[in-house]
Steps between C-alpha positions, in 0.01 A plus 500: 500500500777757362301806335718515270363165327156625497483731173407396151231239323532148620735283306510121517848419622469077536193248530477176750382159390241562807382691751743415759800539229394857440428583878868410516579768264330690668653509790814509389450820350321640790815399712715766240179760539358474154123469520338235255146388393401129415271387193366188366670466189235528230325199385533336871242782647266282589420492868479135448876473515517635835877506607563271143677655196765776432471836624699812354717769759423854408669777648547818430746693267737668741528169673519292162863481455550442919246174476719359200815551696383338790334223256850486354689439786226207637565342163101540478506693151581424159912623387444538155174723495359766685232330755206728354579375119312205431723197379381286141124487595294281367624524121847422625345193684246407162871535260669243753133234549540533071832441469507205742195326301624531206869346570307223690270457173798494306700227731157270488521523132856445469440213756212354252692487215814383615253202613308472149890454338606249705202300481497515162 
C-alpha cells in the first residue's frame, strides 16, 4: 500500500453488482497501492444476502483520483460522471417507468379506437 494514498475521509470511488465484483476492485486497486474498504450498499445490509447484492468501493481522498484512473483504464467506471456522483437515482428511474406507461396507455387506446372505427 503506497502511503501516499492513505490520507483523507473515505470516498466511494465505484460499486460491484456483488461481492466478488467489488473484491475485484479491490484488488485492482491494491495492485496500484491505493487502500480501499468494502460496504454493503444500503438497503442490501441484511446479513441474509450473504455474498448477494451490490457493494460500494470506498477509498480514501488522496487515493480518490488514483482508483478512478485505474477504474478508467479497466473500462470499470462510468466516462461521463465522476464514479462518487450518483447517476439519475430513483426519480430518474420513476420519470422513465411514467413515461413508458403512459405512451403504452396511449398506444392501447389508440389501438382501441382504431378498432371501434373500423368495426363500426
Amino acid at each position: 500500500i503506497d502511503p501516499r494514498f492513505t490520507e483523507g475521509e473515505l470516498v466511494r470511488v465505484a460499486g460491484g453488482r456483488h461481492q466478488a465484483e467489488a473484491e475485484l476492485i479491490q484488488g485492482m486497486l491494491l495492485e496500484e497501492g491505493v487502500p480501499s474498504m468494502l460496504r454493503r450498499s444500503p438497503g442490501f445490509d441484511v446479513p441474509d444476502f450473504l455474498a448477494a447484492g451490490p457493494r460500494d468501493v470506498f477509498v480514501p481522498e488522496a487515493g480518490a483520483e488514483a482508483a478512478r484512473q485505474v477504474l478508467l483504464e479497466a473500462e470499470m467506471a462510468p466516462q461521463s460522471l465522476p464514479a462518487g456522483e450518483p447517476r439519475g437515482g430513483p426519480a430518474g428511474h420513476a420519470a422513465r417507468l411514467l413515461g413508458a406507461v403512459l405512451a403504452g396507455g396511449a398506444l392501447a387506446a389508440l389501438v382501441a379506437w382504431t378498432a371501434i372505427q373500423l368495426a363500426g
